mmCIF file of C-alpha atoms in Angstrom:
data_model
loop_
_atom_site.group_PDB
_atom_site.id
_atom_site.type_symbol
_atom_site.label_atom_id
_atom_site.label_comp_id
_atom_site.label_asym_id
_atom_site.label_seq_id
_atom_site.Cartn_x
_atom_site.Cartn_y
_atom_site.Cartn_z
ATOM 1 C CA MET A 1 -2.794 7.081 -19.503
ATOM 2 C CA ALA A 2 -1.361 3.683 -17.995
ATOM 3 C CA LEU A 3 0.324 1.472 -16.175
ATOM 4 C CA ARG A 4 2.788 -0.638 -17.874
ATOM 5 C CA PHE A 5 3.831 -4.530 -16.458
ATOM 6 C CA GLN A 6 6.205 -6.880 -16.315
ATOM 7 C CA THR A 7 5.583 -9.542 -14.508
ATOM 8 C CA ARG A 8 8.074 -12.753 -14.089
ATOM 9 C CA ALA A 9 7.651 -15.337 -11.811
ATOM 10 C CA SER A 10 11.432 -16.276 -9.570
ATOM 11 C CA ASP A 11 12.291 -20.059 -8.573
ATOM 12 C CA SER A 12 13.248 -18.710 -5.898
ATOM 13 C CA PRO A 13 12.128 -20.296 -2.962
ATOM 14 C CA TRP A 14 11.412 -17.345 -1.138
ATOM 15 C CA VAL A 15 10.419 -15.457 -3.998
ATOM 16 C CA ASP A 16 6.844 -15.896 -5.969
ATOM 17 C CA THR A 17 6.850 -12.816 -8.642
ATOM 18 C CA VAL A 18 9.125 -9.859 -9.007
ATOM 19 C CA TRP A 19 7.996 -6.910 -11.283
ATOM 20 C CA THR A 20 8.577 -3.811 -13.150
ATOM 21 C CA CYS A 21 6.202 -0.102 -13.322
ATOM 22 C CA THR A 22 6.163 2.668 -15.117
ATOM 23 C CA SER A 23 3.160 4.929 -14.990
ATOM 24 C CA GLU A 24 2.342 7.263 -17.325
ATOM 25 C CA HIS A 25 -0.171 10.261 -16.769
ATOM 26 C CA VAL A 26 -1.462 7.813 -14.195
ATOM 27 C CA THR A 27 -1.941 9.729 -10.426
ATOM 28 C CA GLN A 28 -4.706 7.377 -9.268
ATOM 29 C CA MET A 29 -4.951 3.279 -9.667
ATOM 30 C CA THR A 30 -6.790 1.132 -7.876
ATOM 31 C CA SER A 31 -5.118 -1.365 -5.528
ATOM 32 C CA VAL A 32 -6.163 -5.676 -5.647
ATOM 33 C CA ALA A 33 -5.786 -7.774 -2.648
ATOM 34 C CA THR A 34 -3.270 -9.512 -2.783
ATOM 35 C CA VAL A 35 -2.074 -12.228 -0.105
ATOM 36 C CA CYS A 36 1.916 -11.663 -0.479
ATOM 37 C CA TRP A 37 4.295 -8.640 1.329
ATOM 38 C CA GLY A 38 6.883 -6.812 -0.798
ATOM 39 C CA LEU A 39 9.942 -4.273 -0.795
ATOM 40 C CA VAL A 40 9.750 -1.791 -3.822
ATOM 41 C CA PHE A 41 11.909 0.181 -5.252
ATOM 42 C CA TRP A 42 10.861 3.613 -7.143
ATOM 43 C CA GLU A 43 12.596 6.317 -8.594
ATOM 44 C CA ARG A 44 11.015 9.843 -9.992
ATOM 45 C CA GLU A 45 12.365 13.061 -11.468
ATOM 46 C CA GLY A 46 15.550 11.993 -9.550
ATOM 47 C CA THR A 47 14.861 10.969 -6.413
ATOM 48 C CA ALA A 48 14.800 6.861 -5.702
ATOM 49 C CA TYR A 49 12.685 5.927 -2.983
ATOM 50 C CA ALA A 50 12.271 2.093 -1.548
ATOM 51 C CA GLY A 51 9.285 1.282 0.680
ATOM 52 C CA ILE A 52 7.998 -2.178 2.607
ATOM 53 C CA THR A 53 4.167 -3.130 1.095
ATOM 54 C CA GLY A 54 1.717 -5.578 2.939
ATOM 55 C CA PRO A 55 -0.519 -8.147 2.505
ATOM 56 C CA GLU A 56 -4.112 -6.367 1.294
ATOM 57 C CA THR A 57 -7.055 -7.751 1.556
ATOM 58 C CA LYS A 58 -9.354 -5.725 0.093
ATOM 59 C CA THR A 59 -9.700 -3.280 -3.133
ATOM 60 C CA ASP A 60 -9.168 0.717 -3.242
ATOM 61 C CA ALA A 61 -8.224 3.630 -4.767
ATOM 62 C CA ALA A 62 -4.899 4.495 -4.387
ATOM 63 C CA PRO A 63 -1.902 7.406 -5.882
ATOM 64 C CA VAL A 64 0.726 6.843 -7.916
ATOM 65 C CA PRO A 65 3.292 9.007 -8.613
ATOM 66 C CA GLU A 66 3.213 9.427 -11.961
ATOM 67 C CA GLY A 67 5.530 9.178 -14.149
ATOM 68 C CA ALA A 68 8.118 7.245 -11.635
ATOM 69 C CA THR A 69 9.665 3.645 -12.605
ATOM 70 C CA PHE A 70 9.187 0.574 -10.293
ATOM 71 C CA VAL A 71 10.696 -2.271 -9.092
ATOM 72 C CA GLY A 72 8.631 -4.944 -6.565
ATOM 73 C CA ILE A 73 10.402 -7.834 -5.589
ATOM 74 C CA GLU A 74 7.374 -9.839 -3.848
ATOM 75 C CA PHE A 75 8.316 -13.036 -1.652
ATOM 76 C CA ALA A 76 6.587 -16.247 -0.726
ATOM 77 C CA VAL A 77 3.157 -16.542 1.803
ATOM 78 C CA GLY A 78 4.800 -17.744 4.796
ATOM 79 C CA THR A 79 8.100 -15.560 4.221
ATOM 80 C CA SER A 80 8.198 -12.248 6.313
ATOM 81 C CA LEU A 81 10.573 -9.687 8.095
ATOM 82 C CA ARG A 82 12.739 -10.560 11.406
ATOM 83 C CA ALA A 83 12.545 -6.932 11.890
ATOM 84 C CA VAL A 84 8.672 -6.445 10.941
ATOM 85 C CA PRO A 85 6.043 -9.421 11.592
ATOM 86 C CA THR A 86 3.737 -9.630 8.263
ATOM 87 C CA PRO A 87 0.285 -8.707 11.006
ATOM 88 C CA THR A 88 1.695 -5.274 11.623
ATOM 89 C CA LEU A 89 1.565 -4.886 7.667
ATOM 90 C CA VAL A 90 -1.698 -5.903 6.199
ATOM 91 C CA ASN A 91 -3.838 -3.351 5.208
ATOM 92 C CA SER A 92 -0.503 -0.799 5.323
ATOM 93 C CA GLY A 93 3.059 -0.222 4.694
ATOM 94 C CA VAL A 94 6.636 1.364 5.647
ATOM 95 C CA GLU A 95 8.825 3.470 3.651
ATOM 96 C CA LEU A 96 12.273 3.372 4.259
ATOM 97 C CA PRO A 97 14.126 6.325 5.471
ATOM 98 C CA ASP A 98 17.658 6.877 4.219
ATOM 99 C CA THR A 99 17.688 5.700 0.600
ATOM 100 C CA THR A 100 19.830 6.541 -2.107
ATOM 101 C CA ARG A 101 19.303 6.092 -5.767
ATOM 102 C CA ARG A 102 22.617 2.940 -5.533
ATOM 103 C CA THR A 103 20.693 2.096 -1.759
ATOM 104 C CA PHE A 104 19.049 0.968 1.000
ATOM 105 C CA ARG A 105 18.511 0.685 4.136
ATOM 106 C CA LEU A 106 16.686 -2.251 5.843
ATOM 107 C CA ASP A 107 17.448 -4.518 9.272
ATOM 108 C CA GLY A 108 20.004 -2.318 10.299
ATOM 109 C CA VAL A 109 22.092 -2.726 7.588
ATOM 110 C CA ARG A 110 22.551 -0.819 3.888
ATOM 111 C CA TRP A 111 21.902 -2.888 1.131
ATOM 112 C CA GLU A 112 21.884 -2.143 -2.936
ATOM 113 C CA THR A 113 18.867 -1.189 -4.694
ATOM 114 C CA PRO A 114 18.261 -4.247 -7.276
ATOM 115 C CA GLY A 115 17.998 -4.140 -10.573
ATOM 116 C CA PRO A 116 14.477 -6.744 -11.535
ATOM 117 C CA ASP A 117 17.524 -9.137 -12.841
ATOM 118 C CA ASP A 118 19.258 -8.857 -9.430
ATOM 119 C CA ALA A 119 15.997 -9.321 -7.149
ATOM 120 C CA GLU A 120 17.494 -12.980 -5.893
ATOM 121 C CA ALA A 121 20.591 -11.753 -5.254
ATOM 122 C CA LEU A 122 19.421 -9.654 -3.099
ATOM 123 C CA VAL A 123 16.866 -11.810 -1.113
ATOM 124 C CA ASP A 124 19.793 -14.290 -0.837
ATOM 125 C CA ARG A 125 21.870 -12.046 0.697
ATOM 126 C CA LEU A 126 18.702 -11.062 3.527
ATOM 127 C CA VAL A 127 18.363 -15.038 3.878
ATOM 128 C CA ARG A 128 21.664 -15.617 4.603
ATOM 129 C CA VAL A 129 21.369 -12.112 7.334
ATOM 130 C CA GLY A 130 18.040 -13.875 9.451
ATOM 131 C CA ALA A 131 17.139 -10.964 7.788
ATOM 132 C CA VAL A 132 14.180 -12.433 5.804
ATOM 133 C CA VAL A 133 12.439 -16.011 7.584
ATOM 134 C CA SER A 134 10.292 -18.367 6.718
ATOM 135 C CA ASP A 135 7.771 -20.552 8.802
ATOM 136 C CA PRO A 136 8.388 -24.430 7.714
ATOM 137 C CA LEU A 137 5.219 -24.733 8.867
ATOM 138 C CA VAL A 138 3.488 -22.499 6.502
ATOM 139 C CA THR A 139 5.456 -23.890 3.822
ATOM 140 C CA ALA A 140 4.720 -27.223 3.793
ATOM 141 C CA VAL A 141 1.178 -26.776 4.870
ATOM 142 C CA ARG A 142 0.966 -24.492 1.351
ATOM 143 C CA ARG A 143 2.691 -27.294 -0.868
ATOM 144 C CA GLY A 144 -0.092 -30.117 0.464
ATOM 145 C CA HIS A 145 1.501 -31.634 2.958
ATOM 146 C CA ARG A 146 -0.822 -31.912 6.437
ATOM 147 C CA PRO A 147 1.389 -31.173 9.583
ATOM 148 C CA ALA A 148 1.115 -33.491 12.463
ATOM 149 C CA VAL A 149 -0.160 -30.578 14.882
ATOM 150 C CA SER A 150 -3.888 -29.999 15.670
ATOM 151 C CA ASP A 151 -5.307 -27.433 13.086
ATOM 152 C CA ARG A 152 -5.758 -24.674 15.903
ATOM 153 C CA THR A 153 -1.736 -25.204 15.962
ATOM 154 C CA ILE A 154 -1.874 -24.313 12.088
ATOM 155 C CA GLU A 155 -3.813 -21.475 11.405
ATOM 156 C CA ARG A 156 -1.751 -19.918 14.463
ATOM 157 C CA ARG A 157 0.993 -20.008 12.732
ATOM 158 C CA PHE A 158 -0.443 -19.363 9.291
ATOM 159 C CA ARG A 159 -1.726 -15.948 10.824
ATOM 160 C CA ALA A 160 1.694 -15.207 12.363
ATOM 161 C CA ALA A 161 3.464 -15.824 9.503
ATOM 162 C CA THR A 162 1.065 -14.454 7.061
ATOM 163 C CA GLY A 163 -0.812 -12.192 8.912
ATOM 164 C CA LEU A 164 -4.191 -13.797 7.468
ATOM 165 C CA THR A 165 -6.044 -17.436 7.469
ATOM 166 C CA GLN A 166 -5.968 -20.084 4.868
ATOM 167 C CA GLY A 167 -9.308 -18.555 4.181
ATOM 168 C CA ALA A 168 -8.778 -15.218 3.107
ATOM 169 C CA VAL A 169 -5.541 -16.786 1.513
ATOM 170 C CA ARG A 170 -7.168 -19.113 -0.211
ATOM 171 C CA GLN A 171 -10.051 -16.082 -1.862
ATOM 172 C CA VAL A 172 -7.971 -13.461 -2.668
ATOM 173 C CA GLU A 173 -5.762 -15.889 -4.286
ATOM 174 C CA ARG A 174 -8.603 -17.180 -6.332
ATOM 175 C CA ALA A 175 -9.471 -13.754 -7.481
ATOM 176 C CA ARG A 176 -6.512 -12.452 -8.592
ATOM 177 C CA LYS A 177 -6.743 -16.511 -11.030
ATOM 178 C CA ALA A 178 -10.520 -15.637 -12.278
ATOM 179 C CA ALA A 179 -9.042 -11.905 -13.045
ATOM 180 C CA ALA A 180 -6.585 -12.970 -15.290
ATOM 181 C CA LEU A 181 -8.961 -16.120 -16.966
ATOM 182 C CA LEU A 182 -11.682 -13.234 -17.726
ATOM 183 C CA ALA A 183 -8.206 -10.063 -18.948
ATOM 184 C CA ALA A 184 -7.886 -13.345 -21.229
ATOM 185 C CA GLY A 185 -11.284 -13.503 -22.671
ATOM 186 C CA ALA A 186 -12.205 -16.693 -20.448
ATOM 187 C CA PRO A 187 -16.539 -16.961 -20.752
ATOM 188 C CA VAL A 188 -18.207 -16.088 -17.010
ATOM 189 C CA ALA A 189 -19.181 -19.171 -16.676
ATOM 190 C CA ASP A 190 -16.407 -20.819 -17.660
ATOM 191 C CA VAL A 191 -14.533 -19.106 -14.779
ATOM 192 C CA VAL A 192 -17.212 -20.624 -12.637
ATOM 193 C CA SER A 193 -16.970 -23.488 -12.663
ATOM 194 C CA GLU A 194 -13.559 -24.264 -12.352
ATOM 195 C CA LEU A 195 -11.970 -21.720 -9.627
ATOM 196 C CA GLU A 196 -15.782 -23.791 -8.338
ATOM 197 C CA TYR A 197 -18.108 -20.403 -6.957
ATOM 198 C CA PHE A 198 -21.563 -20.693 -6.305
ATOM 199 C CA ASP A 199 -22.838 -18.798 -9.399
ATOM 200 C CA GLU A 200 -22.237 -15.031 -12.100
ATOM 201 C CA PRO A 201 -23.173 -13.250 -8.395
ATOM 202 C CA HIS A 202 -20.612 -15.008 -5.434
ATOM 203 C CA LEU A 203 -18.398 -14.358 -8.773
ATOM 204 C CA ALA A 204 -19.162 -10.770 -8.970
ATOM 205 C CA ARG A 205 -18.783 -10.057 -5.532
ATOM 206 C CA THR A 206 -15.448 -11.443 -4.799
ATOM 207 C CA LEU A 207 -14.506 -9.729 -7.604
ATOM 208 C CA ARG A 208 -15.767 -6.441 -5.856
ATOM 209 C CA ARG A 209 -14.516 -7.082 -3.103
ATOM 210 C CA TYR A 210 -10.753 -8.160 -4.550
ATOM 211 C CA VAL A 211 -10.687 -6.427 -7.149
ATOM 212 C CA GLY A 212 -12.448 -3.749 -8.127
ATOM 213 C CA ARG A 213 -13.545 -4.585 -11.281
ATOM 214 C CA THR A 214 -16.454 -6.180 -13.040
ATOM 215 C CA ALA A 215 -16.701 -8.984 -15.602
ATOM 216 C CA ARG A 216 -17.674 -6.755 -18.269
ATOM 217 C CA GLN A 217 -14.336 -4.263 -17.589
ATOM 218 C CA LEU A 218 -12.152 -6.834 -16.948
ATOM 219 C CA ARG A 219 -12.904 -8.328 -20.696
ATOM 220 C CA GLY A 220 -12.789 -5.258 -21.690
ATOM 221 C CA GLY A 221 -9.910 -3.133 -20.192
ATOM 222 C CA THR A 222 -11.619 -0.963 -18.944
ATOM 223 C CA GLY A 223 -12.309 1.247 -15.515
ATOM 224 C CA GLY A 224 -8.791 2.554 -15.406
ATOM 225 C CA PRO A 225 -5.409 2.213 -14.470
ATOM 226 C CA ILE A 226 -4.934 -0.695 -12.095
ATOM 227 C CA ALA A 227 -2.647 -2.353 -9.596
ATOM 228 C CA LEU A 228 -2.549 -5.729 -12.235
ATOM 229 C CA ASN A 229 -1.167 -7.387 -15.107
ATOM 230 C CA LEU A 230 -3.180 -8.199 -17.017
ATOM 231 C CA ASP A 231 -1.671 -7.347 -20.682
ATOM 232 C CA GLN A 232 0.472 -10.644 -20.647
ATOM 233 C CA ARG A 233 0.741 -13.369 -18.310
ATOM 234 C CA THR A 234 3.048 -14.364 -15.758
ATOM 235 C CA THR A 235 7.022 -15.824 -17.395
ATOM 236 C CA SER A 236 9.754 -17.511 -15.860
#
């Protein structure tokens, strides 16, 4: 039983990561909290599918189509689809209709289905026609800038763009980083210190909530299939 992931970072300001996955004798996995929305394309038994995935605020069990191959694009925090507000996608998703092996339909237009090397080209086209947009205030905040507006305005704009609070985004990102460090063999105490958790029980609670694994399971690679690439570091 295996989910075989490959993940790479992107040099596009609109894209967080691009990933591929194959499922072998897997029908269920542990989903992991994420702050990104995405587009995912998969094929199984000669039939093609496409969908929009939303941010997830918790871990859960999720079905996996056995014997499928996937290509996914995770979009940067602060971007959104013109046709589907990101807050409506939180802990949810949308399967796109009328998908073929070569094309899919989004925002009233038919687009060519990308491979992992074509993801940025697709995103550039979506941006040019206004199908994918971003909030520059959220982008500025993510880069560490402090816009000349009230904290309330920043939080309102952040939630409108992402469906999440700034605090929730920080918690999920920290939990995912902790999982990656533990899977790479980092001692629990070092992860607690580096990521500024209060103590080991605080880290344990966070992992249960957002990752669905204990530190021991992450370090040992046990617990079954999980929607997180823990076998390799993200490459560029």
